[in-house]
mmCIF file of C-alpha atoms in Angstrom:
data_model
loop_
_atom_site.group_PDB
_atom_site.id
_atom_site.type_symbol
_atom_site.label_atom_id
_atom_site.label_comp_id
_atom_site.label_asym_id
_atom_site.label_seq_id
_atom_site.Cartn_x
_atom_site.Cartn_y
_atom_site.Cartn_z
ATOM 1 C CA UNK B 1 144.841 175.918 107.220
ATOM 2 C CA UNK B 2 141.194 175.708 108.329
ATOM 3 C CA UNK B 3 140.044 177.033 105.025
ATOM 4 C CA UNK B 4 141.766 174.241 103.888
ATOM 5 C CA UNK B 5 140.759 171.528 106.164
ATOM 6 C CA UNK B 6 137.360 172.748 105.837
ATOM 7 C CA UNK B 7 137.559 171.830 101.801
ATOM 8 C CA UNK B 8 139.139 168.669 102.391
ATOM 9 C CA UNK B 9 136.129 167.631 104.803
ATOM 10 C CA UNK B 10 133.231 169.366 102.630
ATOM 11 C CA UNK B 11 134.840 167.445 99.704
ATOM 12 C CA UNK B 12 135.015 163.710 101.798
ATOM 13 C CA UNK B 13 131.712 164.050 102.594
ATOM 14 C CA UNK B 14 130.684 165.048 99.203
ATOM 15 C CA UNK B 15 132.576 161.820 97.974
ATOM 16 C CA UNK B 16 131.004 159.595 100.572
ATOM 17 C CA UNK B 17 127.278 160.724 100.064
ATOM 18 C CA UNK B 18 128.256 160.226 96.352
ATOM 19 C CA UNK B 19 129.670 156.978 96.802
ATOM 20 C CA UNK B 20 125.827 156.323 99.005
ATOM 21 C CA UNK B 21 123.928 156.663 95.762
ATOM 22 C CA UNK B 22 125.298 153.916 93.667
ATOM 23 C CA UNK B 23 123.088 151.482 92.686
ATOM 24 C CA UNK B 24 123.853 148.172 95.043
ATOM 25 C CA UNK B 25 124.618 144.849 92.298
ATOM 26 C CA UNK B 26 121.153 143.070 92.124
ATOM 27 C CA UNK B 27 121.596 138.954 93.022
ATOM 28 C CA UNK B 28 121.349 136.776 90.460
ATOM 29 C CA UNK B 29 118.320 135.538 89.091
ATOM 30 C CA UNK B 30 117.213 131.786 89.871
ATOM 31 C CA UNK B 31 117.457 129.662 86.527
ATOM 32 C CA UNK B 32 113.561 128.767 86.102
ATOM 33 C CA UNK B 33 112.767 125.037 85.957
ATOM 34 C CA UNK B 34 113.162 122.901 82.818
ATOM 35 C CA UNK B 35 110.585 121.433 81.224
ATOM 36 C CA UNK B 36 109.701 118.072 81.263
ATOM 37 C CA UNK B 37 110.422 118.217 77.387
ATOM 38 C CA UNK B 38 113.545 119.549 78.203
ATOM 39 C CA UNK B 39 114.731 117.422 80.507
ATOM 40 C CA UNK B 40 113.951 115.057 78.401
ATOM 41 C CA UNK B 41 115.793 116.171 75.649
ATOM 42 C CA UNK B 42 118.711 116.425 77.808
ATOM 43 C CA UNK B 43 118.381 112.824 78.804
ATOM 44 C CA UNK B 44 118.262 111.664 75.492
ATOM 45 C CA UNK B 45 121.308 113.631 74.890
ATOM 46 C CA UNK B 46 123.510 112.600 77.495
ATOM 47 C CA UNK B 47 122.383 109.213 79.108
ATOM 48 C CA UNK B 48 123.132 106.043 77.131
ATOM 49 C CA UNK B 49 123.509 103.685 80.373
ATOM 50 C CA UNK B 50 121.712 100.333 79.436
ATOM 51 C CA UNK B 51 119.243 99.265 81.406
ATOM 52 C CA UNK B 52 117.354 102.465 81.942
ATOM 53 C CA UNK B 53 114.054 104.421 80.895
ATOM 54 C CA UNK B 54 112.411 107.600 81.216
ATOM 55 C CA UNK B 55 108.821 109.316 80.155
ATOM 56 C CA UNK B 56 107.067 112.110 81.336
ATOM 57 C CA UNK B 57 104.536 111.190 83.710
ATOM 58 C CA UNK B 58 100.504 113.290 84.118
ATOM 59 C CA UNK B 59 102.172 115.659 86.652
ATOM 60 C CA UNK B 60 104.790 116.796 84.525
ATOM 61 C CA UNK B 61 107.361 115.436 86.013
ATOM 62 C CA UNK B 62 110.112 112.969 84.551
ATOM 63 C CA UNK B 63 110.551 109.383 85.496
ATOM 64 C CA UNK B 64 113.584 108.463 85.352
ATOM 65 C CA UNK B 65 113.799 103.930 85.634
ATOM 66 C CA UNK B 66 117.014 102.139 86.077
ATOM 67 C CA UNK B 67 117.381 98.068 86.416
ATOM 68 C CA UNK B 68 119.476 95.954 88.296
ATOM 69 C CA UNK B 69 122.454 96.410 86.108
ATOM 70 C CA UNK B 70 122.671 99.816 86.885
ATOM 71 C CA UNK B 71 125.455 100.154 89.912
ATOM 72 C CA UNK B 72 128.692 101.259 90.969
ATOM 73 C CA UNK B 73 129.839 103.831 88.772
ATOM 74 C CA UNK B 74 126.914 103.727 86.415
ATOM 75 C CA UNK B 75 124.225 104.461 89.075
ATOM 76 C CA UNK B 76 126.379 107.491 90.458
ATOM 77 C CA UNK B 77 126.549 109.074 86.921
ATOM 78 C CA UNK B 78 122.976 108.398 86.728
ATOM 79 C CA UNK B 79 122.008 110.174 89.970
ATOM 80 C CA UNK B 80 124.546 113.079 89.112
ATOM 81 C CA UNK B 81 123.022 114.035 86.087
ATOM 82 C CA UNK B 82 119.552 113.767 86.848
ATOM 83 C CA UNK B 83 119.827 115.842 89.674
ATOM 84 C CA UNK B 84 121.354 118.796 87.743
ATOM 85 C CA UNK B 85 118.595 118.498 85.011
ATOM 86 C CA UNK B 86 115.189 118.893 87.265
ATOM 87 C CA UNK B 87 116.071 118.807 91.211
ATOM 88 C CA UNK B 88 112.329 117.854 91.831
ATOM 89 C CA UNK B 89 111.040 117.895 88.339
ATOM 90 C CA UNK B 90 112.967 114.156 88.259
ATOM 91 C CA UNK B 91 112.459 111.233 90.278
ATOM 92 C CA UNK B 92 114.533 108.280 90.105
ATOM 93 C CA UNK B 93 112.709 104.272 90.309
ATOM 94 C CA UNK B 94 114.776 101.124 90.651
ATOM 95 C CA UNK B 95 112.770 98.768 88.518
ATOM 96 C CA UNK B 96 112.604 94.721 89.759
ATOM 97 C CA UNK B 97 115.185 92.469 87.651
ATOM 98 C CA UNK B 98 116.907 92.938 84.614
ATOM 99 C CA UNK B 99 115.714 95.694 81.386
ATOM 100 C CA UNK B 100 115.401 93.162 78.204
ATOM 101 C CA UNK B 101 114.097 92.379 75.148
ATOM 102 C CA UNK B 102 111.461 89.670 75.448
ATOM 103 C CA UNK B 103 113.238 87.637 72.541
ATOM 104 C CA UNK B 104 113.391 83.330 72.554
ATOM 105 C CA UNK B 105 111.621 81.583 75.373
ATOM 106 C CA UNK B 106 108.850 79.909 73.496
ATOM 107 C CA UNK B 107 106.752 81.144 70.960
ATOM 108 C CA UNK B 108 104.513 80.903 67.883
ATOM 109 C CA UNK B 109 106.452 82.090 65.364
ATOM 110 C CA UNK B 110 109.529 81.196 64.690
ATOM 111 C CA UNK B 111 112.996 82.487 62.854
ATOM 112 C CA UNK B 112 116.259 81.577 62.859
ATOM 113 C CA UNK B 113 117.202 80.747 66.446
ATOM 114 C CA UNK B 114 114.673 82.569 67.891
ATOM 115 C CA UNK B 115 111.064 82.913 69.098
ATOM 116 C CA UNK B 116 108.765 85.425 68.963
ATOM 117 C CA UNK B 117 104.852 86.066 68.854
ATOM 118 C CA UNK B 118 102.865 87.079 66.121
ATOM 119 C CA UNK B 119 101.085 90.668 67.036
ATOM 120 C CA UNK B 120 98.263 91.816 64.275
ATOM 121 C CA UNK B 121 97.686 90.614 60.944
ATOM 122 C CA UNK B 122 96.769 93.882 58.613
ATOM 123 C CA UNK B 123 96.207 94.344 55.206
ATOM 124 C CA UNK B 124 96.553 96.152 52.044
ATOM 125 C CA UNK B 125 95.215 96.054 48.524
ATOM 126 C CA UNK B 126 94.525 92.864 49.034
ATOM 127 C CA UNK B 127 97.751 91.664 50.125
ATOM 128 C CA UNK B 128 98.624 90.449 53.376
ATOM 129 C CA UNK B 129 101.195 90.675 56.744
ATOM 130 C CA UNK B 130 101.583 90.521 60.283
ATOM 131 C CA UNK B 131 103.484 93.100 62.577
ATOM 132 C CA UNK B 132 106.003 91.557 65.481
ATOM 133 C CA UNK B 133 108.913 93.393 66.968
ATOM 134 C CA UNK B 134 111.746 95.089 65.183
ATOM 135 C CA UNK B 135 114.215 92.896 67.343
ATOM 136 C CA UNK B 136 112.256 89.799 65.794
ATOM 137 C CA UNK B 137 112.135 90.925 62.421
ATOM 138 C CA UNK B 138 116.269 91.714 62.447
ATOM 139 C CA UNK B 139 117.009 87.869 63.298
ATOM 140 C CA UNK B 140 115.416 86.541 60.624
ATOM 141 C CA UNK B 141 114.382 86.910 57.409
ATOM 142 C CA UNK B 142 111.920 83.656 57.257
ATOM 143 C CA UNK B 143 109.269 82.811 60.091
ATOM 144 C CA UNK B 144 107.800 79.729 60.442
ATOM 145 C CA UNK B 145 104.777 77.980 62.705
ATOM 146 C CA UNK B 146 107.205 75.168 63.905
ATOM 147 C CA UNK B 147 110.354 75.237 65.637
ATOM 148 C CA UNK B 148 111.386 72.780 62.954
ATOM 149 C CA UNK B 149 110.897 75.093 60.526
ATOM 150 C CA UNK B 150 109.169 72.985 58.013
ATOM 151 C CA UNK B 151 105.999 75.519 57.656
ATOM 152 C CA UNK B 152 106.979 78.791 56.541
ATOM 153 C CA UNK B 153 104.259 81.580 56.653
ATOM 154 C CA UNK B 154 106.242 84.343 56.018
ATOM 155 C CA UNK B 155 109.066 86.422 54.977
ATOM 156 C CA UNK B 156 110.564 90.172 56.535
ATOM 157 C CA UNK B 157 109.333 92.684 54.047
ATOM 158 C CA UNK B 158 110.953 95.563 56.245
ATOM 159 C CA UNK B 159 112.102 95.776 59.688
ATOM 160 C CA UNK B 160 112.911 98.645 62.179
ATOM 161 C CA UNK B 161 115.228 98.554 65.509
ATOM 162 C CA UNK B 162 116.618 100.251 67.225
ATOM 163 C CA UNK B 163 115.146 103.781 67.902
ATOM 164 C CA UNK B 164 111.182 101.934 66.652
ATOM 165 C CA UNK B 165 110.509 98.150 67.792
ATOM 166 C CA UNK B 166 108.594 97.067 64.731
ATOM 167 C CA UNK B 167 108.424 94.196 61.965
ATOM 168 C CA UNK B 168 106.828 93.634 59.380
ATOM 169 C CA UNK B 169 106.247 90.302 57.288
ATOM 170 C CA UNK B 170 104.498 89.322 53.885
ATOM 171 C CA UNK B 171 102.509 86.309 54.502
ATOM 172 C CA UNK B 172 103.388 83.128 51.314
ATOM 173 C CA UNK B 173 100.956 83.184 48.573
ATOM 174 C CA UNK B 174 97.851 81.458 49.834
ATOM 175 C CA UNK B 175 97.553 82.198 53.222
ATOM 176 C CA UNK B 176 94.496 84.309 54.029
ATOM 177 C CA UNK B 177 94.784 84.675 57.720
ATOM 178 C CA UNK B 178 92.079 85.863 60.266
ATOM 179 C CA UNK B 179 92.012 89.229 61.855
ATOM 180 C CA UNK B 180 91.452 87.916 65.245
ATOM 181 C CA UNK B 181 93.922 87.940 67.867
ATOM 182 C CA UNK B 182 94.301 84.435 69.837
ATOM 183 C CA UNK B 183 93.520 84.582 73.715
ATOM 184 C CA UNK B 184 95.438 81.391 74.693
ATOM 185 C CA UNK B 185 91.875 80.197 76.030
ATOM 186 C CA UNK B 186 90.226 78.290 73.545
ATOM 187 C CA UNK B 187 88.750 82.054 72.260
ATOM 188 C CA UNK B 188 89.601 84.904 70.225
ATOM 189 C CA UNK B 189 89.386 88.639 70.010
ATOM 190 C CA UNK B 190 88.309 90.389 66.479
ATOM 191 C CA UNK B 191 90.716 93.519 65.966
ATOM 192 C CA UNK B 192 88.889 95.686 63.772
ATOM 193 C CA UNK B 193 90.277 99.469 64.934
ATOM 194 C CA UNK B 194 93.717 100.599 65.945
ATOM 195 C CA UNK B 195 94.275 103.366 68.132
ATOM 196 C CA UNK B 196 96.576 105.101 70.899
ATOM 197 C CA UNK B 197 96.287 103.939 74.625
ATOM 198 C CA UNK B 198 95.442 106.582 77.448
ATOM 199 C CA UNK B 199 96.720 107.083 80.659
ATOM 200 C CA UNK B 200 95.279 104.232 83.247
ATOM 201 C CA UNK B 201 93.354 102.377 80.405
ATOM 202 C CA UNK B 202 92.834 98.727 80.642
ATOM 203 C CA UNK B 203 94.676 96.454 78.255
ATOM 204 C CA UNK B 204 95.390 92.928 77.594
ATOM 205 C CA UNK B 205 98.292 91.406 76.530
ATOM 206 C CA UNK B 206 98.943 87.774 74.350
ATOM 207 C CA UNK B 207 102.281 86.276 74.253
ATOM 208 C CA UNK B 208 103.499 82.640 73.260
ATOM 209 C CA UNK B 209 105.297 82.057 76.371
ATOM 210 C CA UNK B 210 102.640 83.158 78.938
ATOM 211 C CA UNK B 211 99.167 83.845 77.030
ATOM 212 C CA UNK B 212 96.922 86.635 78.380
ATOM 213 C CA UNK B 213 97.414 88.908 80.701
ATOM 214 C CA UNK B 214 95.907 92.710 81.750
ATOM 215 C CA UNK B 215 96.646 95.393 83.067
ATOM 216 C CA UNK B 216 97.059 99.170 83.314
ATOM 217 C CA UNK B 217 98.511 101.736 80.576
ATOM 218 C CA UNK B 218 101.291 103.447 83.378
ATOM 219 C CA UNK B 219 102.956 106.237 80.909
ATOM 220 C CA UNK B 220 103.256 107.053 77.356
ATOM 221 C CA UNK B 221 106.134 108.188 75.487
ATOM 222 C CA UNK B 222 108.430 106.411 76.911
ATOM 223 C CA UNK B 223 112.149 106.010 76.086
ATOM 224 C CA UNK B 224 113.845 102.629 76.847
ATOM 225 C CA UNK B 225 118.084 101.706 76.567
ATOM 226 C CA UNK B 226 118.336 98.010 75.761
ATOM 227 C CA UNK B 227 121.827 96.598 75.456
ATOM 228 C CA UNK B 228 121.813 96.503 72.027
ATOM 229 C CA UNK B 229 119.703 99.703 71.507
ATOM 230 C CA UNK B 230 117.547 102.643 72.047
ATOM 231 C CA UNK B 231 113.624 102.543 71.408
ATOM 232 C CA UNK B 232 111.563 105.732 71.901
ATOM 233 C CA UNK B 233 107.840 106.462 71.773
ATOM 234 C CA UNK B 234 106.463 103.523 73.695
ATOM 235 C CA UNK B 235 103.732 102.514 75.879
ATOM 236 C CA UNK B 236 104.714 101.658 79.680
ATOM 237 C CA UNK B 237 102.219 99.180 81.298
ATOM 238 C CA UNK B 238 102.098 97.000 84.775
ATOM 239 C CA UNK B 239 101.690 93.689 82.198
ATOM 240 C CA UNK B 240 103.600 90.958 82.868
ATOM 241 C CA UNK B 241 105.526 89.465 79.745
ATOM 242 C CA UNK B 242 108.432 87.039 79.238
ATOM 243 C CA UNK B 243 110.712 85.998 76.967
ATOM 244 C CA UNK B 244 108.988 84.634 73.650
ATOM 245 C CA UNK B 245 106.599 87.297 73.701
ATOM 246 C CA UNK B 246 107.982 89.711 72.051
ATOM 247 C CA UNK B 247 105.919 91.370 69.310
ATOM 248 C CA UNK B 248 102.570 89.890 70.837
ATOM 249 C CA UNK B 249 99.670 92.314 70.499
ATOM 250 C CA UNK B 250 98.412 94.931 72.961
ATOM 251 C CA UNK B 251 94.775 95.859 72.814
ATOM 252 C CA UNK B 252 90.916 96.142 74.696
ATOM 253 C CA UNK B 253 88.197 94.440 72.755
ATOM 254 C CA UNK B 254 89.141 95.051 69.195
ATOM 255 C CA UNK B 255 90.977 98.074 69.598
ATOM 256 C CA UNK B 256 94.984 97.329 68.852
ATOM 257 C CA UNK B 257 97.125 99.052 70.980
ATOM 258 C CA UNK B 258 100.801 97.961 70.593
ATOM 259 C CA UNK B 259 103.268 95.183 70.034
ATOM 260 C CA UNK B 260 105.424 93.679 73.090
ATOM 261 C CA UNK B 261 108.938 95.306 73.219
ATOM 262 C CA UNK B 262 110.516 94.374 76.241
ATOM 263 C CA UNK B 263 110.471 95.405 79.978
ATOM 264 C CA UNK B 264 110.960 93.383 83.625
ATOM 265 C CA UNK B 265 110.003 91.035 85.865
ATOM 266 C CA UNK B 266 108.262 87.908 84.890
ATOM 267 C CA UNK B 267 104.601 86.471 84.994
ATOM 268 C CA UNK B 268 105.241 85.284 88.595
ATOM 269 C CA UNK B 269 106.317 88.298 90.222
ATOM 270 C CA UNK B 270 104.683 90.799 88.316
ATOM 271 C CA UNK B 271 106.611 93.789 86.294
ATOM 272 C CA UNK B 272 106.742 96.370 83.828
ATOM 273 C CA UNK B 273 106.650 96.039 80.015
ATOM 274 C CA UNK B 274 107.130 98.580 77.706
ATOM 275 C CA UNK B 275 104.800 98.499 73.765
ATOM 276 C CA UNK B 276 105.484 99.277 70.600
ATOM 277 C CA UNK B 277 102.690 101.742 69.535
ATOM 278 C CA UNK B 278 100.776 99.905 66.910
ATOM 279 C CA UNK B 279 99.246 102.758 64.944
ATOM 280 C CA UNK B 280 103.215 104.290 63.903
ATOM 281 C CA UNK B 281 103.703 101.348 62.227
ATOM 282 C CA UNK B 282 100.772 100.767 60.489
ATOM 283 C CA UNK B 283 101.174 104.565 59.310
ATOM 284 C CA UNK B 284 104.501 104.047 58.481
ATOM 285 C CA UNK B 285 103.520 100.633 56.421
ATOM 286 C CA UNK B 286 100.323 101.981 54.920
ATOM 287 C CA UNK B 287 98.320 98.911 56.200
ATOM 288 C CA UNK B 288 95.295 98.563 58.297
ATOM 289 C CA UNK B 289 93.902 96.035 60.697
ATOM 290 C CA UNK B 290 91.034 94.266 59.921
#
């Protein structure tokens, strides 16, 4: 019996000092942050809430914009999935008013029943066009300098909206315009080179509703849900703009920058306005400013 026992033991503790050795399960490994071109792949994937925005901002981390439609429901899904996709890598900014499309209001161009402002004439082999906005150029196929429509300048050779925010027209035989841009001052601007914005750059914006303005260049890239809509690629800016100045140029000196989308705000209490980058569509157009 103690041979026995003594077996039994020498075998137990042989079992337990085995059962010492094996390996211990590792914890699991911390998912590594997203990129910001992840996350903003994602958010291109799975938000479609009007009224927001988002862009990668110099720090590399997402900005994520929302208006004052955004509530209830809507602002909860919102916060939910942005907080799965970056934790700190996204940060979430109520923006002043109501996300729109500066369309009607006033303007110097005219279609259908809306108003809009010319942006830059451009050019090619001789013949020639103005960009506007996409959003313009879809409401009408004729564009006039009065709102009684009596002188037409202009007809929609091709238009694109939603996903780009550009328009662009064939000026009537005859017309031979200038490649100036009016300041709503009695002066004008010569646009002679087109080119993309940086970070913080100074720019000035024209509109028929509320003439020039400045201001900074706040983010690039930027992807914007209208109602209707959404428009990718733009220029974000602390520019005031208002309805009727949609498609109005954005430039410094005679640099062209980018035609008015939409944004916030108004000229009274300030906002943000998102651009059209000017040198996609004259790519896409194969015509130059001048």
């Amino acid at each position: 019996m103690t041979a026995s026992f003594s077996r039994v033991a020498a075998l137990l503790v042989t079992g337990a000092l085995t059962l010492s050795v094996l390996p211990v399960a590792s914890a699991a490994k911390p998912e590594p942050p997203r990129s910001a071109a992840a996350i903003t792949a994602a958010l291109n994937e799975s938000v479609e809430i009007p009224g927001t925005a988002w862009m990668t901002r110099p720090d590399g981390t997402v900005l994520v914009s929302y208006d004052s439609t955004v509530t209830g429901a809507k602002l909860q899904s919102l916060t939910k999935q942005t907080r799965a996709l970056g934790g700190d890598k996204v940060v979430l900014e109520k923006l002043p008013g109501k996300l729109s499309k500066k369309l009607g209001g006033g303007g110097v161009i005219w279609g259908g029943e809306y108003k809009c402002s010319l942006g830059f004439n451009v050019q090619r082999k001789g013949r020639f066009y103005f960009l506007t906005a996409g959003h313009c150029g879809n409401v009408a196929s004729n564009w006039y300098h009065d709102e009684n429509k009596t002188n037409r300048i202009g007809t929609v050779h091709h238009s694109s909206y939603a996903w780009n925010d550009y328009a662009l027209v064939v000026y009537r035989s005859g017309l031979k315009p200038g490649g100036s841009v009016n300041l709503y001052n009695g002066r004008s601007q010569d646009i002679t080179k087109a080119m993309n914005p940086g970070i913080n750059q100074l720019v000035y914006r024209t509109g028929a509703t509320t003439g020039l303005h400045s201001g900074r260049v706040t983010g690039l890239n930027a992807t914007v849900n209208y109602e209707d809509g959404r428009v990718a690629g733009l220029i974000r800016t602390n520019v005031c703009a208002e309805h009727g100045d949609s498609g109005g140029p954005l430039f410094y000196r005679n640099f062209a920058f980018g035609l008015t989308s939409g944004g916030t705000g108004d000229c009274q209490t300030g906002g943000v306005t998102y651009f059209q980058p000017v040198v996609e569509a004259l790519n896409v157009y194969g015509v130059n400013v001048y």
